[in-house]
């Protein structure tokens, strides 16, 4: 049996247990894509690894925002995550701004990240397109994200398809830093589910379902929607003029494919079994009705648990404070290692304090 000391487990790249880190921004209403592409997998696999999940409020201020809304949405999102099944006994859930190591790590990593790497990021190009002026924070967003991951020596970063490029950048930054200063960071891997990694908009099945558009009628199913709203959004989903219910890469059939994918992640069935489930369906109306039923059944208990959790803000804040304490106990030693590596004159803990 392999044995390691506590220090070996928490600092340096030799972390004994496989660590998982992932994050979500408290902007807009969390939607089915977040749930199927990320949260569900985090919950289903939380017994296997040591997990850190973070509500990344510092990322949320890289674009225009309302401070009062941010406070509300941060707590709401944390409650949604607990309601989805993140268990504080098994996983650490915390708010990014409560752990100052994230901002400090970002600064250090900034100084070793070539500007060109950031200018190439697709999300930066998309979010800055058409805007007269954008914040430096928006450009720097992926470095803050790299710091999130690297501070926890995470091996695995479970994300939806849209975040893959950012995780790959975190790998590049880790490798560059390690090349200069020695083995400081674990080089993380993006973990992307085979199914559900890219849930598409119901109103526009060639564009990703997004929190930022979840206020637009018919675009998304929001995790906290009531059954009637879920039913309404799915029944209104864009499909095609045909009647064939099968998985397909044909852009014409993207709407039907998206509905089948949603059903597939929720039921955990194979493509073949999903298609068999619909052989007796009479047209797309039937397909939508059954997909809506599956989504409602999946989300209703989450909504109920959420309502209980959000009723007790004191307890929610307490859970998040416990999460932040634990996050600090892991990230602070790593930050110190980074500081020493780049040459910051920190007090030498090995020297006697008598003089
Ligand atoms: P965010 O808040 O946009 O999304 C949270 C998670 O949900 C996934 N996701 C989707 N998956 C499938 N289909 C969709 N339509 C869909 N929409 C969103 C995202 O891929 C993500 O996994 N930058 C990150 C937050 C972040 C982070 C981190 C993630 C900050 N630091 C460190 C991992 C590790 C973001 O904005 O995710």
Short mmCIF file of C-alpha atoms and ligand atoms in Angstrom, two decimals:
data_model
loop_
_atom_site.label_atom_id
_atom_site.label_comp_id
_atom_site.label_asym_id
_atom_site.label_seq_id
_atom_site.Cartn_x
_atom_site.Cartn_y
_atom_site.Cartn_z
CA UNK A 1 0.00 0.00 0.00
CA UNK A 2 1.29 3.46 -0.86
CA UNK A 3 1.82 5.77 2.08
CA UNK A 4 2.62 9.46 1.93
CA UNK A 5 2.98 12.21 4.47
CA UNK A 6 0.44 15.03 4.70
CA UNK A 7 2.96 17.50 3.29
CA UNK A 8 3.51 15.34 0.26
CA UNK A 9 -0.21 15.18 -0.32
CA UNK A 10 -0.84 18.91 -0.23
CA UNK A 11 2.23 20.51 -1.78
CA UNK A 12 4.22 19.86 -4.92
CA UNK A 13 3.03 17.77 -7.79
CA UNK A 14 3.01 14.44 -5.88
CA UNK A 15 -0.57 14.65 -4.69
CA UNK A 16 -1.55 11.19 -3.49
CA UNK A 17 -5.26 11.30 -4.26
CA UNK A 18 -6.57 12.32 -7.65
CA UNK A 19 -7.83 15.87 -7.27
CA UNK A 20 -10.69 17.43 -9.18
CA UNK A 21 -11.28 21.15 -9.55
CA UNK A 22 -14.06 22.90 -11.41
CA UNK A 23 -15.88 26.20 -11.33
CA UNK A 24 -19.00 28.02 -12.43
CA UNK A 25 -19.76 31.71 -12.81
CA UNK A 26 -22.62 33.29 -10.88
CA UNK A 27 -23.97 35.14 -13.91
CA UNK A 28 -27.47 34.60 -15.33
CA UNK A 29 -29.63 31.68 -14.29
CA UNK A 30 -27.97 28.26 -14.19
CA UNK A 31 -29.42 26.18 -16.98
CA UNK A 32 -29.78 22.61 -18.18
CA UNK A 33 -26.46 22.76 -20.12
CA UNK A 34 -24.57 23.58 -16.91
CA UNK A 35 -26.36 20.74 -15.19
CA UNK A 36 -25.90 18.08 -17.87
CA UNK A 37 -22.45 19.18 -19.05
CA UNK A 38 -20.96 19.80 -15.61
CA UNK A 39 -22.89 19.63 -12.31
CA UNK A 40 -24.41 16.17 -12.82
CA UNK A 41 -20.99 14.64 -13.53
CA UNK A 42 -19.45 16.44 -10.54
CA UNK A 43 -22.11 14.96 -8.28
CA UNK A 44 -22.10 11.47 -9.80
CA UNK A 45 -18.33 11.11 -9.41
CA UNK A 46 -17.77 12.90 -6.11
CA UNK A 47 -17.08 9.62 -4.25
CA UNK A 48 -14.11 8.77 -6.46
CA UNK A 49 -11.79 11.74 -5.95
CA UNK A 50 -10.94 14.71 -3.73
CA UNK A 51 -13.11 17.48 -5.13
CA UNK A 52 -13.04 21.28 -5.14
CA UNK A 53 -15.92 23.19 -6.69
CA UNK A 54 -15.87 26.95 -6.86
CA UNK A 55 -18.42 29.69 -7.49
CA UNK A 56 -16.18 32.05 -9.43
CA UNK A 57 -17.50 35.50 -8.56
CA UNK A 58 -14.18 37.15 -9.51
CA UNK A 59 -14.67 35.94 -13.07
CA UNK A 60 -18.18 37.38 -13.00
CA UNK A 61 -16.95 40.97 -12.67
CA UNK A 62 -14.95 40.83 -15.91
CA UNK A 63 -18.08 42.09 -17.72
CA UNK A 64 -20.72 44.66 -16.69
CA UNK A 65 -22.54 43.55 -13.57
CA UNK A 66 -24.81 44.72 -10.79
CA UNK A 67 -23.17 44.26 -7.35
CA UNK A 68 -26.44 43.49 -5.52
CA UNK A 69 -27.34 40.90 -8.17
CA UNK A 70 -23.89 39.34 -7.90
CA UNK A 71 -24.30 38.79 -4.15
CA UNK A 72 -27.72 37.21 -4.73
CA UNK A 73 -26.61 35.06 -7.65
CA UNK A 74 -23.52 33.81 -5.81
CA UNK A 75 -25.63 32.46 -2.93
CA UNK A 76 -28.28 31.13 -5.31
CA UNK A 77 -25.74 29.26 -7.38
CA UNK A 78 -24.13 27.75 -4.28
CA UNK A 79 -27.58 26.62 -3.12
CA UNK A 80 -28.28 25.15 -6.58
CA UNK A 81 -25.03 23.17 -6.42
CA UNK A 82 -25.81 21.79 -2.97
CA UNK A 83 -29.35 21.02 -4.19
CA UNK A 84 -27.95 19.14 -7.21
CA UNK A 85 -26.20 16.88 -4.72
CA UNK A 86 -22.78 18.39 -3.99
CA UNK A 87 -22.22 16.93 -0.55
CA UNK A 88 -20.14 19.09 1.80
CA UNK A 89 -18.93 15.92 3.52
CA UNK A 90 -17.39 14.69 0.26
CA UNK A 91 -16.58 17.84 -1.70
CA UNK A 92 -15.34 21.33 -0.94
CA UNK A 93 -17.65 24.01 -2.31
CA UNK A 94 -16.53 27.60 -1.87
CA UNK A 95 -16.71 31.14 -3.22
CA UNK A 96 -13.60 32.27 -5.10
CA UNK A 97 -13.38 35.81 -3.67
CA UNK A 98 -13.26 34.38 -0.11
CA UNK A 99 -9.88 32.80 -0.87
CA UNK A 100 -7.41 35.56 -1.69
CA UNK A 101 -4.79 33.13 -3.01
CA UNK A 102 -6.71 33.11 -6.33
CA UNK A 103 -6.05 36.79 -7.03
CA UNK A 104 -2.41 36.52 -5.95
CA UNK A 105 -1.77 33.41 -8.04
CA UNK A 106 -3.32 35.15 -11.03
CA UNK A 107 -0.86 38.04 -10.75
CA UNK A 108 2.15 35.75 -10.61
CA UNK A 109 0.91 33.63 -13.51
CA UNK A 110 0.17 36.78 -15.54
CA UNK A 111 3.84 37.56 -15.53
CA UNK A 112 4.65 34.25 -17.24
CA UNK A 113 1.77 34.18 -19.74
CA UNK A 114 2.47 35.66 -23.18
CA UNK A 115 -0.20 38.17 -24.23
CA UNK A 116 -0.64 36.39 -27.57
CA UNK A 117 -1.92 33.25 -25.78
CA UNK A 118 -4.79 35.28 -24.30
CA UNK A 119 -5.64 37.18 -27.47
CA UNK A 120 -6.19 33.85 -29.23
CA UNK A 121 -8.88 32.63 -26.82
CA UNK A 122 -12.19 32.08 -28.61
CA UNK A 123 -14.27 33.13 -25.62
CA UNK A 124 -12.40 36.43 -25.40
CA UNK A 125 -12.94 37.04 -29.12
CA UNK A 126 -16.66 36.21 -28.81
CA UNK A 127 -17.25 38.28 -25.68
CA UNK A 128 -15.29 41.29 -26.92
CA UNK A 129 -16.69 41.25 -30.46
CA UNK A 130 -18.66 44.40 -31.24
CA UNK A 131 -17.81 46.11 -27.92
CA UNK A 132 -16.04 49.44 -28.08
CA UNK A 133 -14.08 48.72 -24.94
CA UNK A 134 -13.56 45.66 -22.77
CA UNK A 135 -11.93 45.28 -19.36
CA UNK A 136 -8.40 43.98 -18.92
CA UNK A 137 -10.04 41.41 -16.65
CA UNK A 138 -11.91 39.90 -19.59
CA UNK A 139 -8.63 39.30 -21.43
CA UNK A 140 -7.02 37.98 -18.26
CA UNK A 141 -9.96 35.71 -17.41
CA UNK A 142 -8.21 32.46 -18.45
CA UNK A 143 -5.17 33.22 -16.27
CA UNK A 144 -7.40 33.62 -13.22
CA UNK A 145 -8.96 30.30 -14.22
CA UNK A 146 -5.52 28.69 -14.55
CA UNK A 147 -4.70 29.91 -11.04
CA UNK A 148 -7.95 28.37 -9.73
CA UNK A 149 -6.94 24.99 -11.06
CA UNK A 150 -3.20 25.04 -10.36
CA UNK A 151 -3.51 26.19 -6.74
CA UNK A 152 -5.24 22.90 -5.91
CA UNK A 153 -2.85 20.65 -7.86
CA UNK A 154 -5.92 19.37 -9.68
CA UNK A 155 -5.33 16.46 -12.05
CA UNK A 156 -8.79 16.62 -13.57
CA UNK A 157 -10.98 19.52 -14.59
CA UNK A 158 -14.48 18.35 -15.52
CA UNK A 159 -16.03 20.95 -17.84
CA UNK A 160 -18.35 21.30 -20.81
CA UNK A 161 -16.88 21.49 -24.27
CA UNK A 162 -16.78 25.32 -24.32
CA UNK A 163 -14.18 25.45 -21.51
CA UNK A 164 -11.72 23.00 -23.08
CA UNK A 165 -9.56 25.71 -24.61
CA UNK A 166 -9.20 27.46 -21.24
CA UNK A 167 -8.14 24.25 -19.50
CA UNK A 168 -5.60 23.63 -22.26
CA UNK A 169 -4.23 27.12 -21.64
CA UNK A 170 -3.94 26.28 -17.93
CA UNK A 171 -1.86 23.26 -18.98
CA UNK A 172 0.39 25.46 -21.13
CA UNK A 173 0.85 27.95 -18.30
CA UNK A 174 1.65 25.15 -15.81
CA UNK A 175 4.19 23.62 -18.18
CA UNK A 176 5.85 26.95 -18.86
CA UNK A 177 6.10 27.77 -15.14
CA UNK A 178 7.44 24.27 -14.38
CA UNK A 179 10.03 24.62 -17.15
CA UNK A 180 11.33 27.81 -15.61
CA UNK A 181 11.05 27.03 -11.88
CA UNK A 182 10.96 23.24 -11.51
CA UNK A 183 8.08 20.91 -10.70
CA UNK A 184 5.68 23.28 -8.98
CA UNK A 185 2.39 22.41 -10.66
CA UNK A 186 0.42 19.32 -11.53
CA UNK A 187 -0.41 19.66 -15.23
CA UNK A 188 -4.22 19.31 -15.33
CA UNK A 189 -6.36 17.44 -17.85
CA UNK A 190 -9.73 18.61 -19.12
CA UNK A 191 -12.38 15.93 -18.54
CA UNK A 192 -15.20 16.25 -21.00
CA UNK A 193 -18.19 13.94 -20.96
CA UNK A 194 -18.92 12.03 -24.08
CA UNK A 195 -22.59 13.00 -23.93
CA UNK A 196 -24.05 16.30 -22.76
CA UNK A 197 -20.84 18.30 -23.15
CA UNK A 198 -22.57 20.73 -25.48
CA UNK A 199 -26.29 21.17 -24.85
CA UNK A 200 -27.69 23.46 -27.52
CA UNK A 201 -30.22 26.30 -27.27
CA UNK A 202 -33.83 25.15 -27.64
CA UNK A 203 -34.69 28.17 -29.80
CA UNK A 204 -31.50 27.88 -31.88
CA UNK A 205 -30.04 24.36 -31.81
CA UNK A 206 -26.83 25.36 -33.59
CA UNK A 207 -25.81 27.69 -30.71
CA UNK A 208 -24.80 26.54 -27.22
CA UNK A 209 -27.38 26.86 -24.43
CA UNK A 210 -26.04 29.64 -22.22
CA UNK A 211 -26.75 31.24 -18.83
CA UNK A 212 -26.22 34.64 -20.42
CA UNK A 213 -29.28 34.10 -22.64
CA UNK A 214 -31.36 32.14 -20.16
CA UNK A 215 -33.66 35.17 -19.74
CA UNK A 216 -34.61 34.92 -23.44
CA UNK A 217 -37.91 33.10 -23.77
CA UNK A 218 -37.55 29.61 -25.17
CA UNK A 219 -33.73 29.57 -25.19
CA UNK A 220 -33.00 27.44 -22.13
CA UNK A 221 -34.49 25.28 -19.45
CA UNK A 222 -33.35 26.88 -16.21
CA UNK A 223 -32.52 24.48 -13.40
CA UNK A 224 -35.03 26.23 -11.11
CA UNK A 225 -37.89 26.49 -13.62
CA UNK A 226 -41.17 25.06 -12.44
CA UNK A 227 -42.56 22.01 -14.30
CA UNK A 228 -44.96 24.13 -16.36
CA UNK A 229 -42.16 26.39 -17.59
CA UNK A 230 -39.99 23.39 -18.45
CA UNK A 231 -42.85 21.82 -20.38
CA UNK A 232 -43.54 25.09 -22.22
CA UNK A 233 -39.88 25.64 -23.24
CA UNK A 234 -39.36 22.11 -24.47
CA UNK A 235 -42.67 21.93 -26.36
CA UNK A 236 -41.61 25.12 -28.14
CA UNK A 237 -38.14 23.78 -29.08
CA UNK A 238 -37.10 24.29 -32.70
CA UNK A 239 -37.00 21.02 -34.69
CA UNK A 240 -37.25 20.41 -38.46
CA UNK A 241 -39.98 19.78 -40.98
CA UNK A 242 -39.43 15.99 -41.01
CA UNK A 243 -40.60 13.33 -38.58
CA UNK A 244 -37.61 11.03 -38.06
CA UNK A 245 -36.56 10.59 -34.42
CA UNK A 246 -32.90 9.57 -34.57
CA UNK A 247 -29.46 10.85 -33.58
CA UNK A 248 -27.82 12.74 -36.43
CA UNK A 249 -24.95 15.11 -37.24
CA UNK A 250 -27.01 16.75 -39.95
CA UNK A 251 -27.32 20.47 -38.99
CA UNK A 252 -30.92 20.32 -40.27
CA UNK A 253 -31.72 17.82 -37.52
CA UNK A 254 -29.79 19.61 -34.77
CA UNK A 255 -32.99 20.34 -32.79
CA UNK A 256 -34.11 16.69 -32.66
CA UNK A 257 -30.55 15.57 -31.96
CA UNK A 258 -30.32 18.01 -29.03
CA UNK A 259 -33.57 16.72 -27.50
CA UNK A 260 -32.38 13.12 -27.85
CA UNK A 261 -29.02 14.00 -26.28
CA UNK A 262 -30.75 15.65 -23.32
CA UNK A 263 -32.88 12.54 -22.87
CA UNK A 264 -29.81 10.32 -23.21
CA UNK A 265 -27.79 12.05 -20.47
CA UNK A 266 -30.72 12.05 -18.08
CA UNK A 267 -31.65 8.39 -18.60
CA UNK A 268 -28.06 7.16 -18.97
CA UNK A 269 -29.19 4.98 -21.92
CA UNK A 270 -27.23 4.15 -25.08
CA UNK A 271 -28.05 5.84 -28.41
CA UNK A 272 -29.69 2.63 -29.64
CA UNK A 273 -31.88 2.26 -26.54
CA UNK A 274 -32.92 5.91 -26.72
CA UNK A 275 -34.00 5.51 -30.35
CA UNK A 276 -35.90 2.34 -29.43
CA UNK A 277 -37.75 4.30 -26.70
CA UNK A 278 -39.14 6.54 -29.41
CA UNK A 279 -40.06 4.01 -32.11
CA UNK A 280 -43.73 4.23 -31.08
CA UNK A 281 -43.71 8.06 -30.80
CA UNK A 282 -46.17 9.89 -32.98
CA UNK A 283 -44.08 12.77 -34.32
CA UNK A 284 -42.01 15.43 -32.65
CA UNK A 285 -44.86 16.42 -30.32
CA UNK A 286 -44.54 13.05 -28.59
CA UNK A 287 -40.73 13.33 -28.51
CA UNK A 288 -40.90 16.73 -26.83
CA UNK A 289 -43.53 15.56 -24.35
CA UNK A 290 -41.39 12.63 -23.19
CA UNK A 291 -38.19 14.65 -23.05
CA UNK A 292 -40.02 17.28 -20.99
CA UNK A 293 -41.27 14.56 -18.60
CA UNK A 294 -37.71 13.24 -18.13
CA UNK A 295 -36.32 16.74 -17.51
CA UNK A 296 -39.11 17.60 -15.06
CA UNK A 297 -38.54 14.38 -13.13
CA UNK A 298 -34.81 15.12 -12.93
CA UNK A 299 -35.08 18.78 -11.92
CA UNK A 300 -38.12 18.78 -9.59
CA UNK A 301 -36.27 17.35 -6.54
CA UNK A 302 -33.43 19.83 -7.11
CA UNK A 303 -35.89 22.71 -7.09
CA UNK A 304 -37.45 21.45 -3.86
CA UNK A 305 -34.09 21.07 -2.11
CA UNK A 306 -33.02 24.49 -3.39
CA UNK A 307 -36.11 26.11 -1.84
CA UNK A 308 -35.21 24.66 1.56
CA UNK A 309 -31.55 25.72 1.33
CA UNK A 310 -32.20 29.27 0.19
CA UNK A 311 -34.56 29.74 3.13
CA UNK A 312 -31.64 29.47 5.54
CA UNK A 313 -28.96 31.91 4.35
CA UNK A 314 -27.09 31.69 7.67
CA UNK A 315 -26.56 27.95 7.23
CA UNK A 316 -25.66 28.38 3.56
CA UNK A 317 -23.06 31.03 4.44
CA UNK A 318 -21.70 28.77 7.16
CA UNK A 319 -21.24 25.88 4.72
CA UNK A 320 -19.47 28.20 2.29
CA UNK A 321 -17.20 29.54 5.05
CA UNK A 322 -16.21 25.96 5.96
CA UNK A 323 -15.51 25.32 2.26
CA UNK A 324 -13.36 28.47 2.03
CA UNK A 325 -11.38 27.46 5.14
CA UNK A 326 -10.55 24.11 3.63
CA UNK A 327 -9.76 25.67 0.23
CA UNK A 328 -7.33 28.06 1.97
CA UNK A 329 -5.59 25.17 3.71
CA UNK A 330 -4.72 23.70 0.29
CA UNK A 331 -4.17 26.81 -1.81
CA UNK A 332 -2.08 28.89 0.60
CA UNK A 333 0.88 26.46 0.79
CA UNK A 334 0.85 26.23 -3.00
CA UNK A 335 0.82 30.01 -3.32
CA UNK A 336 3.75 30.21 -0.94
CA UNK A 337 5.63 27.71 -3.09
CA UNK A 338 4.95 29.89 -6.14
CA UNK A 339 6.14 33.01 -4.32
CA UNK A 340 9.36 31.38 -3.18
CA UNK A 341 9.94 29.99 -6.68
CA UNK A 342 9.76 33.43 -8.32
CA UNK A 343 12.01 34.95 -5.67
CA UNK A 344 9.80 36.77 -3.19
CA UNK A 345 11.61 37.29 0.14
CA UNK A 346 9.22 35.52 2.50
CA UNK A 347 10.25 34.88 6.13
CA UNK A 348 12.45 31.80 6.27
CA UNK A 349 10.53 29.31 8.43
CA UNK A 350 13.56 27.04 8.87
CA UNK A 351 15.64 29.73 10.64
CA UNK A 352 15.48 30.06 14.45
CA UNK A 353 13.32 32.95 15.67
CA UNK A 354 15.60 33.77 18.68
CA UNK A 355 17.40 36.61 16.87
P1 LIG B 1 -19.57 28.57 -16.88
O1 LIG B 1 -20.03 29.25 -15.67
O2 LIG B 1 -19.86 29.23 -18.21
O3 LIG B 1 -20.19 27.12 -16.97
C1 LIG B 1 -20.08 26.17 -15.92
C2 LIG B 1 -19.93 24.78 -16.51
O4 LIG B 1 -21.05 24.46 -17.34
C3 LIG B 1 -20.58 24.03 -18.63
N1 LIG B 1 -21.58 24.43 -19.64
C4 LIG B 1 -22.15 23.60 -20.52
N2 LIG B 1 -22.00 22.27 -20.71
C5 LIG B 1 -22.74 21.72 -21.70
N3 LIG B 1 -23.61 22.41 -22.49
C6 LIG B 1 -23.78 23.73 -22.33
N4 LIG B 1 -24.63 24.39 -23.09
C7 LIG B 1 -23.03 24.39 -21.30
N5 LIG B 1 -22.96 25.68 -20.87
C8 LIG B 1 -22.06 25.68 -19.86
C9 LIG B 1 -19.27 24.78 -18.82
O5 LIG B 1 -18.46 24.17 -19.79
C10 LIG B 1 -18.69 24.69 -17.42
O6 LIG B 1 -18.05 23.46 -17.22
N6 LIG B 1 -14.74 29.74 -17.02
C11 LIG B 1 -15.70 28.82 -16.44
C12 LIG B 1 -15.69 28.82 -14.92
C13 LIG B 1 -14.35 28.55 -14.28
C14 LIG B 1 -13.71 27.28 -14.20
C15 LIG B 1 -12.53 27.51 -13.44
C16 LIG B 1 -14.02 26.01 -14.69
C17 LIG B 1 -13.57 29.45 -13.61
N7 LIG B 1 -12.49 28.81 -13.11
C18 LIG B 1 -11.63 26.48 -13.19
C19 LIG B 1 -13.12 24.99 -14.43
C20 LIG B 1 -11.94 25.21 -13.69
C21 LIG B 1 -17.08 29.23 -16.88
O7 LIG B 1 -17.33 30.36 -17.20
O8 LIG B 1 -18.02 28.23 -16.78
#
